[in-house]
Coordinates of N, CA and C and ligand atoms in Angstrom, one line a residue:
M1 N -16.3 -29.7 -16.1 CA -15.1 -30.0 -15.3 C -15.2 -31.4 -14.8
D2 N -14.0 -32.1 -14.9 CA -13.9 -33.5 -14.4 C -14.3 -33.6 -12.9
A3 N -15.1 -34.6 -12.6 CA -15.5 -34.7 -11.1 C -14.2 -35.1 -10.3
D4 N -13.4 -36.0 -10.9 CA -12.2 -36.5 -10.2 C -11.1 -35.5 -10.4
P5 N -10.5 -34.9 -9.4 CA -9.4 -33.9 -9.6 C -8.1 -34.6 -9.8
V6 N -8.0 -36.0 -9.8 CA -6.8 -36.7 -10.0 C -6.9 -37.7 -11.1
R7 N -5.9 -37.7 -12.0 CA -5.8 -38.7 -13.1 C -4.4 -39.4 -13.0
I8 N -4.4 -40.7 -12.8 CA -3.2 -41.4 -12.8 C -2.7 -41.5 -14.3
A9 N -1.5 -41.0 -14.5 CA -0.9 -41.0 -15.9 C -0.2 -42.2 -16.2
G10 N 0.4 -42.9 -15.2 CA 1.1 -44.2 -15.4 C 2.0 -44.4 -14.3
H11 N 2.7 -45.6 -14.4 CA 3.6 -45.9 -13.3 C 4.8 -46.7 -13.9
E12 N 5.9 -46.6 -13.2 CA 7.1 -47.3 -13.5 C 7.4 -48.3 -12.4
L13 N 7.7 -49.5 -12.7 CA 8.0 -50.5 -11.7 C 9.5 -50.4 -11.3
L14 N 9.7 -50.0 -10.1 CA 11.1 -49.8 -9.7 C 11.7 -51.1 -9.1
A15 N 10.9 -51.9 -8.4 CA 11.3 -53.1 -7.9 C 10.1 -54.0 -7.7
D16 N 10.3 -55.3 -7.8 CA 9.2 -56.2 -7.6 C 9.7 -57.5 -7.0
D17 N 10.1 -57.4 -5.8 CA 10.7 -58.6 -5.1 C 9.6 -59.2 -4.2
Y18 N 9.5 -58.7 -3.0 CA 8.4 -59.2 -2.1 C 7.1 -58.6 -2.5
Y19 N 7.0 -57.3 -2.4 CA 5.8 -56.5 -2.9 C 6.4 -55.5 -3.9
P20 N 5.5 -55.0 -4.8 CA 6.0 -54.0 -5.8 C 6.2 -52.6 -5.3
L21 N 7.3 -52.0 -5.7 CA 7.6 -50.6 -5.4 C 7.4 -49.9 -6.8
K22 N 6.5 -48.9 -6.8 CA 6.2 -48.2 -8.0 C 6.5 -46.7 -8.0
K23 N 6.9 -46.2 -9.1 CA 7.0 -44.7 -9.2 C 5.8 -44.3 -10.0
V24 N 4.8 -43.6 -9.4 CA 3.5 -43.3 -10.0 C 3.6 -41.8 -10.4
T25 N 3.1 -41.6 -11.7 CA 2.9 -40.2 -12.2 C 1.4 -39.9 -12.2
Y26 N 1.0 -38.7 -11.7 CA -0.4 -38.4 -11.7 C -0.5 -36.9 -11.9
D27 N -1.7 -36.6 -12.5 CA -2.0 -35.2 -12.7 C -3.1 -34.8 -11.6
Q28 N -2.9 -33.6 -11.0 CA -3.9 -33.2 -10.0 C -4.3 -31.8 -10.2
R29 N -5.7 -31.6 -10.2 CA -6.2 -30.3 -10.4 C -6.2 -29.6 -9.1
R30 N -5.4 -28.5 -9.0 CA -5.4 -27.7 -7.8 C -6.7 -27.0 -7.5
R31 N -6.9 -26.5 -6.3 CA -8.2 -25.9 -5.9 C -8.5 -24.7 -6.8
D32 N -7.4 -24.0 -7.3 CA -7.6 -22.8 -8.2 C -7.9 -23.2 -9.6
G33 N -8.0 -24.5 -9.9 CA -8.4 -25.0 -11.3 C -7.2 -25.3 -12.2
S34 N -6.0 -25.0 -11.8 CA -4.8 -25.3 -12.6 C -4.4 -26.8 -12.4
W35 N -3.8 -27.4 -13.4 CA -3.3 -28.8 -13.2 C -1.8 -28.8 -13.0
Q36 N -1.4 -29.8 -12.2 CA 0.0 -30.0 -12.0 C 0.3 -31.5 -12.1
R37 N 1.5 -31.8 -12.5 CA 1.9 -33.3 -12.6 C 2.9 -33.5 -11.5
E38 N 2.7 -34.7 -10.8 CA 3.6 -35.1 -9.8 C 4.0 -36.5 -9.9
T39 N 5.2 -36.9 -9.4 CA 5.5 -38.3 -9.3 C 5.8 -38.6 -7.8
R40 N 5.4 -39.8 -7.4 CA 5.7 -40.3 -6.0 C 6.0 -41.8 -6.0
E41 N 6.9 -42.2 -5.2 CA 7.2 -43.6 -5.0 C 6.2 -44.2 -4.0
V42 N 5.6 -45.3 -4.4 CA 4.6 -45.9 -3.5 C 4.9 -47.4 -3.4
Y43 N 5.0 -47.9 -2.2 CA 5.2 -49.3 -1.9 C 3.9 -50.0 -1.8
D44 N 3.6 -51.0 -2.8 CA 2.3 -51.6 -2.8 C 2.3 -52.7 -1.8
S45 N 2.4 -52.4 -0.5 CA 2.4 -53.4 0.6 C 1.0 -53.9 0.7
A46 N 0.9 -55.1 1.3 CA -0.3 -55.8 1.4 C -1.1 -55.1 2.6
S47 N -2.5 -55.2 2.5 CA -3.3 -54.8 3.6 C -3.3 -55.8 4.6
G48 N -3.7 -55.4 5.8 CA -3.7 -56.3 7.0 C -4.8 -56.2 7.9
A49 N -4.8 -57.0 9.0 CA -5.8 -56.9 10.0 C -5.1 -57.1 11.4
A50 N -5.6 -56.3 12.4 CA -5.0 -56.3 13.7 C -6.1 -56.3 14.7
A51 N -5.8 -56.9 15.9 CA -6.9 -57.0 16.9 C -6.3 -56.8 18.3
L52 N -7.0 -56.0 19.1 CA -6.7 -55.9 20.5 C -7.5 -56.8 21.4
L53 N -6.9 -57.8 22.1 CA -7.5 -58.7 23.0 C -7.7 -58.0 24.3
Y54 N -8.9 -58.0 24.9 CA -9.1 -57.3 26.2 C -10.0 -58.2 27.1
D55 N -9.7 -58.1 28.4 CA -10.5 -58.9 29.4 C -11.0 -57.9 30.4
L56 N -12.3 -57.6 30.3 CA -12.9 -56.6 31.2 C -12.9 -57.0 32.6
A57 N -13.0 -58.3 32.9 CA -13.1 -58.8 34.3 C -11.7 -58.6 35.0
R58 N -10.6 -58.9 34.3 CA -9.3 -58.8 34.9 C -8.6 -57.5 34.5
R59 N -9.3 -56.7 33.6 CA -8.7 -55.4 33.1 C -7.3 -55.6 32.6
T60 N -7.2 -56.6 31.6 CA -5.9 -56.8 31.0 C -6.1 -56.8 29.5
V61 N -4.9 -56.6 28.8 CA -4.9 -56.8 27.3 C -3.7 -57.7 27.0
V62 N -3.8 -58.3 25.8 CA -2.7 -59.1 25.3 C -2.0 -58.4 24.1
L63 N -0.7 -58.2 24.3 CA 0.1 -57.6 23.2 C 1.3 -58.4 22.8
T64 N 2.0 -58.0 21.8 CA 3.2 -58.8 21.3 C 4.4 -57.9 21.4
R65 N 5.5 -58.5 21.4 CA 6.8 -57.7 21.2 C 7.6 -58.5 20.2
Q66 N 8.0 -57.7 19.1 CA 8.8 -58.4 18.1 C 9.7 -57.4 17.4
F67 N 10.7 -57.9 16.7 CA 11.6 -57.0 16.0 C 11.1 -56.4 14.7
R68 N 11.2 -55.1 14.5 CA 10.7 -54.5 13.2 C 11.9 -53.7 12.6
I69 N 12.3 -54.1 11.5 CA 13.5 -53.5 10.8 C 13.3 -52.0 10.5
G70 N 12.0 -51.7 10.1 CA 11.8 -50.3 9.7 C 12.0 -49.3 10.9
A71 N 11.5 -49.8 12.1 CA 11.7 -48.9 13.3 C 13.2 -48.9 13.6
R72 N 13.9 -50.0 13.4 CA 15.4 -50.0 13.7 C 16.1 -49.1 12.8
L73 N 15.8 -49.0 11.5 CA 16.5 -48.1 10.6 C 16.2 -46.7 10.9
A74 N 15.1 -46.4 11.6 CA 14.7 -45.1 12.0 C 15.3 -44.7 13.3
G75 N 16.1 -45.5 14.0 CA 16.8 -45.1 15.2 C 16.2 -45.7 16.5
H76 N 15.1 -46.5 16.4 CA 14.5 -47.2 17.6 C 15.3 -48.5 17.7
D77 N 15.3 -49.2 18.9 CA 16.0 -50.5 18.9 C 15.3 -51.5 18.1
G78 N 14.1 -51.3 17.7 CA 13.4 -52.2 16.7 C 12.4 -53.1 17.4
Y79 N 12.5 -53.3 18.7 CA 11.6 -54.2 19.4 C 10.3 -53.4 19.8
L80 N 9.3 -53.7 19.1 CA 8.0 -52.9 19.2 C 7.0 -53.7 19.9
I81 N 6.3 -53.0 20.8 CA 5.1 -53.6 21.4 C 3.9 -53.3 20.5
E82 N 3.2 -54.4 20.1 CA 2.1 -54.2 19.1 C 0.9 -55.1 19.4
V83 N -0.2 -54.7 18.9 CA -1.4 -55.6 18.9 C -1.0 -56.7 17.9
P84 N -1.5 -57.9 18.1 CA -1.3 -59.0 17.1 C -1.9 -58.5 15.7
A85 N -1.1 -58.8 14.6 CA -1.6 -58.3 13.3 C -0.9 -59.2 12.2
G86 N -1.5 -59.1 11.0 CA -0.9 -59.8 9.9 C -1.5 -59.4 8.6
V87 N -0.8 -59.8 7.5 CA -1.3 -59.4 6.2 C -2.4 -60.4 5.8
L88 N -3.4 -59.9 4.9 CA -4.6 -60.6 4.6 C -4.3 -61.9 3.8
D89 N -3.4 -61.8 2.9 CA -3.0 -63.0 2.1 C -4.3 -63.6 1.5
G90 N -5.2 -62.8 0.9 CA -6.3 -63.3 0.2 C -7.5 -63.7 1.1
K91 N -7.3 -63.6 2.4 CA -8.4 -64.0 3.3 C -9.3 -62.7 3.7
S92 N -10.4 -62.9 4.2 CA -11.2 -61.8 4.7 C -10.6 -61.2 6.0
P93 N -10.7 -59.9 6.3 CA -10.1 -59.4 7.5 C -10.4 -60.2 8.8
D94 N -11.7 -60.5 9.0 CA -12.0 -61.2 10.3 C -11.5 -62.6 10.3
E95 N -11.5 -63.3 9.2 CA -10.9 -64.6 9.1 C -9.4 -64.6 9.4
R96 N -8.7 -63.6 8.8 CA -7.3 -63.5 8.9 C -6.9 -63.1 10.3
V97 N -7.7 -62.2 10.9 CA -7.3 -61.7 12.3 C -7.4 -62.8 13.3
R98 N -8.4 -63.7 13.1 CA -8.5 -64.9 14.1 C -7.3 -65.8 13.9
A99 N -6.9 -66.0 12.7 CA -5.7 -66.9 12.4 C -4.5 -66.3 13.0
E100 N -4.3 -64.9 12.9 CA -3.1 -64.3 13.4 C -3.1 -64.3 15.0
L101 N -4.3 -64.2 15.6 CA -4.4 -64.2 17.0 C -4.0 -65.6 17.5
L102 N -4.4 -66.6 16.8 CA -4.0 -68.0 17.2 C -2.5 -68.2 17.0
E103 N -2.0 -67.8 15.8 CA -0.5 -68.0 15.5 C 0.4 -67.3 16.5
E104 N 0.0 -66.0 16.7 CA 0.9 -65.1 17.4 C 0.8 -65.1 18.9
T105 N -0.5 -65.4 19.4 CA -0.7 -65.3 20.9 C -1.1 -66.6 21.5
G106 N -1.6 -67.6 20.6 CA -2.1 -68.9 21.2 C -3.5 -68.8 21.6
Y107 N -4.2 -67.7 21.5 CA -5.6 -67.6 21.9 C -6.5 -67.9 20.7
R108 N -7.5 -68.9 20.9 CA -8.5 -69.1 19.9 C -9.7 -68.3 20.2
I109 N -9.9 -67.3 19.3 CA -11.0 -66.3 19.5 C -12.0 -66.4 18.5
E110 N -13.3 -66.5 18.9 CA -14.4 -66.5 17.9 C -14.9 -65.1 17.6
R111 N -15.2 -64.4 18.7 CA -15.9 -63.0 18.5 C -14.8 -62.0 18.3
V112 N -14.8 -61.3 17.1 CA -14.0 -60.2 16.9 C -14.9 -59.0 16.4
D113 N -14.7 -57.8 17.0 CA -15.6 -56.7 16.6 C -14.8 -55.7 15.8
K114 N -15.2 -55.4 14.6 CA -14.5 -54.4 13.8 C -14.7 -53.0 14.3
V115 N -13.7 -52.3 14.5 CA -13.9 -50.9 14.9 C -13.5 -49.8 14.0
M116 N -12.6 -50.1 13.1 CA -12.2 -49.0 12.1 C -11.2 -49.6 11.1
E117 N -11.0 -48.8 10.0 CA -9.9 -49.1 9.1 C -8.9 -47.9 9.1
L118 N -7.6 -48.2 9.1 CA -6.6 -47.1 9.1 C -5.7 -47.3 7.9
F119 N -5.3 -46.2 7.3 CA -4.2 -46.2 6.4 C -2.9 -46.1 7.2
A120 N -2.0 -47.1 7.0 CA -0.8 -47.1 7.8 C 0.1 -45.9 7.6
S121 N 0.3 -45.5 6.4 CA 1.2 -44.4 6.0 C 0.8 -44.0 4.6
P122 N -0.3 -43.2 4.4 CA -0.9 -43.1 3.1 C -0.1 -42.4 2.0
G123 N 0.9 -41.7 2.4 CA 1.7 -41.0 1.4 C 2.6 -42.0 0.6
S124 N 3.0 -43.1 1.2 CA 3.9 -43.9 0.6 C 3.6 -45.4 0.6
L125 N 2.5 -45.8 1.3 CA 2.1 -47.2 1.3 C 0.7 -47.3 0.9
T126 N 0.4 -48.4 0.2 CA -1.1 -48.7 -0.1 C -1.8 -49.4 1.0
E127 N -1.0 -49.8 2.1 CA -1.5 -50.6 3.1 C -2.7 -50.0 3.9
R128 N -3.8 -50.8 4.0 CA -4.9 -50.5 4.8 C -5.0 -51.5 6.0
V129 N -5.2 -51.1 7.2 CA -5.2 -52.0 8.3 C -6.7 -52.1 8.9
H130 N -7.2 -53.2 8.8 CA -8.6 -53.5 9.4 C -8.4 -53.7 10.9
C131 N -9.0 -52.9 11.7 CA -8.7 -53.0 13.2 C -10.0 -53.5 13.9
F132 N -9.7 -54.4 14.8 CA -10.7 -55.1 15.6 C -10.4 -55.0 17.1
V133 N -11.4 -55.2 17.9 CA -11.2 -55.5 19.4 C -11.9 -56.8 19.6
A134 N -11.4 -57.6 20.6 CA -11.9 -58.9 20.8 C -11.8 -59.2 22.3
P135 N -12.9 -59.6 22.9 CA -12.9 -60.0 24.3 C -12.2 -61.4 24.4
Y136 N -11.4 -61.6 25.5 CA -10.7 -62.9 25.7 C -10.8 -63.2 27.2
D137 N -10.6 -64.5 27.5 CA -10.3 -64.9 28.9 C -9.2 -66.0 28.9
P138 N -8.6 -66.2 30.0 CA -7.4 -67.2 30.0 C -7.8 -68.6 29.5
A139 N -9.0 -69.0 29.6 CA -9.4 -70.3 29.2 C -9.3 -70.5 27.7
M140 N -9.3 -69.4 26.9 CA -9.2 -69.5 25.5 C -7.8 -69.7 24.9
R141 N -6.9 -69.8 25.8 CA -5.5 -70.0 25.3 C -5.2 -71.5 25.0
E142 N -4.7 -71.8 23.8 CA -4.5 -73.2 23.4 C -3.0 -73.5 23.4
H143 N -2.1 -72.5 23.2 CA -0.7 -72.7 23.2 C 0.0 -71.4 23.4
A144 N 1.3 -71.4 23.5 CA 2.1 -70.2 23.9 C 2.2 -69.1 22.8
G145 N 1.8 -69.4 21.6 CA 1.9 -68.4 20.5 C 3.4 -68.3 20.1
G146 N 3.7 -67.1 19.6 CA 5.1 -66.9 19.2 C 5.3 -66.7 17.7
G147 N 4.2 -67.0 16.9 CA 4.3 -66.8 15.4 C 5.0 -67.9 14.7
R148 N 5.2 -67.7 13.4 CA 5.7 -68.8 12.6 C 7.2 -68.8 12.5
R149 N 7.8 -69.8 13.1 CA 9.3 -69.9 13.1 C 9.8 -70.0 11.6
D150 N 9.0 -70.8 10.8 CA 9.5 -71.0 9.4 C 9.5 -69.6 8.6
E151 N 8.8 -68.6 9.1 CA 8.8 -67.3 8.5 C 9.7 -66.3 9.2
G152 N 10.5 -66.9 10.2 CA 11.4 -66.0 11.0 C 10.8 -65.3 12.1
E153 N 9.5 -65.6 12.4 CA 8.9 -64.8 13.5 C 9.3 -65.3 14.9
D154 N 9.6 -64.4 15.8 CA 10.0 -64.7 17.2 C 9.2 -63.7 18.1
I155 N 8.0 -64.0 18.3 CA 7.1 -63.1 18.9 C 6.8 -63.4 20.4
E156 N 7.2 -62.4 21.3 CA 6.9 -62.5 22.7 C 5.5 -62.1 23.0
V157 N 4.8 -62.8 23.8 CA 3.4 -62.5 24.1 C 3.4 -61.8 25.5
I158 N 2.8 -60.7 25.6 CA 2.8 -60.0 26.9 C 1.4 -59.6 27.3
E159 N 1.0 -59.9 28.6 CA -0.3 -59.5 29.1 C 0.0 -58.4 30.1
L160 N -0.7 -57.2 29.8 CA -0.6 -56.0 30.7 C -1.9 -55.6 31.2
S161 N -1.9 -55.0 32.4 CA -3.1 -54.3 32.8 C -3.5 -53.1 31.9
F162 N -4.8 -52.8 31.9 CA -5.1 -51.6 31.1 C -4.3 -50.4 31.5
E163 N -4.1 -50.2 32.8 CA -3.4 -49.0 33.3 C -1.9 -49.1 32.8
D164 N -1.3 -50.2 32.9 CA 0.1 -50.3 32.5 C 0.2 -50.1 31.0
A165 N -0.7 -50.7 30.2 CA -0.6 -50.5 28.7 C -0.8 -49.0 28.4
L166 N -1.7 -48.3 29.0 CA -2.0 -46.9 28.7 C -0.8 -46.0 29.2
A167 N -0.2 -46.4 30.3 CA 1.0 -45.7 30.8 C 2.1 -45.8 29.8
R168 N 2.2 -47.0 29.2 CA 3.3 -47.1 28.2 C 3.1 -46.4 26.9
V169 N 1.8 -46.1 26.6 CA 1.5 -45.1 25.5 C 1.9 -43.7 25.9
A170 N 1.5 -43.3 27.1 CA 1.8 -42.0 27.6 C 3.3 -41.7 27.7
S171 N 4.1 -42.8 28.1 CA 5.5 -42.6 28.3 C 6.3 -42.6 26.9
G172 N 5.6 -43.1 25.8 CA 6.3 -43.2 24.6 C 6.9 -44.5 24.3
E173 N 6.7 -45.5 25.2 CA 7.3 -46.8 25.0 C 6.5 -47.6 23.9
I174 N 5.2 -47.4 23.9 CA 4.4 -48.0 22.8 C 4.2 -46.9 21.8
V175 N 4.7 -47.2 20.6 CA 4.8 -46.2 19.5 C 4.2 -46.7 18.2
D176 N 3.7 -48.0 18.1 CA 3.1 -48.5 16.9 C 1.7 -47.9 16.7
A177 N 1.5 -47.3 15.6 CA 0.3 -46.4 15.4 C -1.0 -47.2 15.7
K178 N -1.2 -48.4 15.0 CA -2.5 -49.1 15.2 C -2.6 -49.5 16.7
T179 N -1.5 -49.8 17.4 CA -1.6 -50.2 18.8 C -2.0 -49.0 19.7
V180 N -1.5 -47.9 19.4 CA -1.9 -46.7 20.2 C -3.3 -46.4 20.0
V181 N -3.8 -46.4 18.7 CA -5.2 -46.1 18.4 C -6.1 -47.1 19.1
L182 N -5.8 -48.4 19.0 CA -6.7 -49.4 19.6 C -6.7 -49.3 21.2
L183 N -5.6 -49.0 21.8 CA -5.6 -48.9 23.2 C -6.4 -47.6 23.6
Q184 N -6.3 -46.6 22.8 CA -7.1 -45.4 23.2 C -8.6 -45.6 22.9
Y185 N -8.9 -46.5 21.9 CA -10.3 -46.9 21.7 C -10.8 -47.6 22.9
L186 N -10.0 -48.5 23.4 CA -10.3 -49.3 24.6 C -10.7 -48.3 25.8
Q187 N -9.8 -47.4 26.0 CA -9.9 -46.4 27.1 C -11.2 -45.6 26.9
L188 N -11.5 -45.2 25.7 CA -12.7 -44.3 25.4 C -14.0 -45.1 25.5
H189 N -14.0 -46.3 24.9 CA -15.3 -46.9 24.7 C -15.5 -48.2 25.5
L190 N -14.5 -48.8 26.1 CA -14.7 -50.1 26.7 C -14.3 -50.2 28.1
A191 N -13.2 -49.5 28.5 CA -12.7 -49.7 29.8 C -13.6 -49.2 31.0
Ligands
GDD1 N1 11.3 -63.0 3.0 C1 10.5 -62.0 3.2 N2 9.5 -62.2 4.0 C2 8.7 -61.2 4.3 C3 8.9 -59.9 3.8 N3 7.9 -59.1 4.2 C4 7.1 -59.8 5.0 N4 7.6 -61.1 5.0 C5 7.0 -62.2 5.8 O1 5.7 -62.1 5.9 C6 5.3 -62.3 7.3 C7 4.3 -61.3 7.6 O2 3.8 -61.6 8.9 P1 2.4 -61.1 9.3 O3 2.2 -61.4 10.8 O4 1.4 -61.6 8.3 O5 2.5 -59.5 9.1 P2 3.2 -58.5 10.1 O6 4.6 -58.4 9.7 O7 2.9 -58.7 11.5 O8 2.4 -57.1 9.8 C8 2.2 -56.5 8.6 O9 0.9 -56.2 8.6 C9 0.6 -55.3 9.6 C10 -0.9 -55.0 9.5 O10 -1.3 -54.5 8.2 C11 1.4 -54.0 9.5 O11 1.1 -53.1 10.5 C12 2.9 -54.3 9.5 O12 3.7 -53.2 9.3 C13 3.2 -55.4 8.5 O13 3.0 -54.8 7.2 C14 6.6 -62.1 8.1 O14 6.7 -63.0 9.2 C15 7.7 -62.4 7.1 O15 8.1 -63.8 7.2 C16 10.0 -59.7 2.9 O16 10.3 -58.6 2.4 N5 10.8 -60.8 2.7
MG2 MG1 2.2 -60.3 12.5

């Protein structure tokens, strides 16, 4: 018997504008030994890196607020509070996350600690998010942040107390998955 219960039979390219959207056909052996063929649409989105900045002395975190079209189409107003994050663009996760922290928040951070990797939405996206936590203090801020205007980014930087950030998770105001996970990591392991 094949060790791998899944065989990719092929894929059709449905769109290839920013990232490829594929219709993938695969055969899967069920647990009873029979085989079935399925097709699924998969968006080959880039993988990324995200980091939660935290200050243990002041008990604060740095988050961003920006417009997200996917959330808007799902019925949210689209302005999501998130940890700073970005796509890898061929860089290593820790190199990329430092660059995103500087672009989006204005903080120049040397030490970033990897805590986990998450699949953003594994049924339909290939995206893997490399998640970090990073200590910061106000002296590390070089500029106001805000992201890349030439790419259409308009990112508000917000500093919240641990308590306020966690209260916004509990109330449902913070709904971005990687952000909820990293704030709960902070609560469990650091705060
Ligand atoms: N024109 C165009 N530009 C795009 C498109 N998709 C992304 N971009 C550009 O690519 C930039 C990506 O910004 P990043 O900061 O690198 O990524 P992000 O949008 O914050 O986050 C992505 O990665 C996160 C971590 O993996 C994800 O959580 C998030 O959903 C998203 O995929 C955006 O500013 C935007 O200009 C597109 O379809 N068209
Ligand atoms: Mg970003």
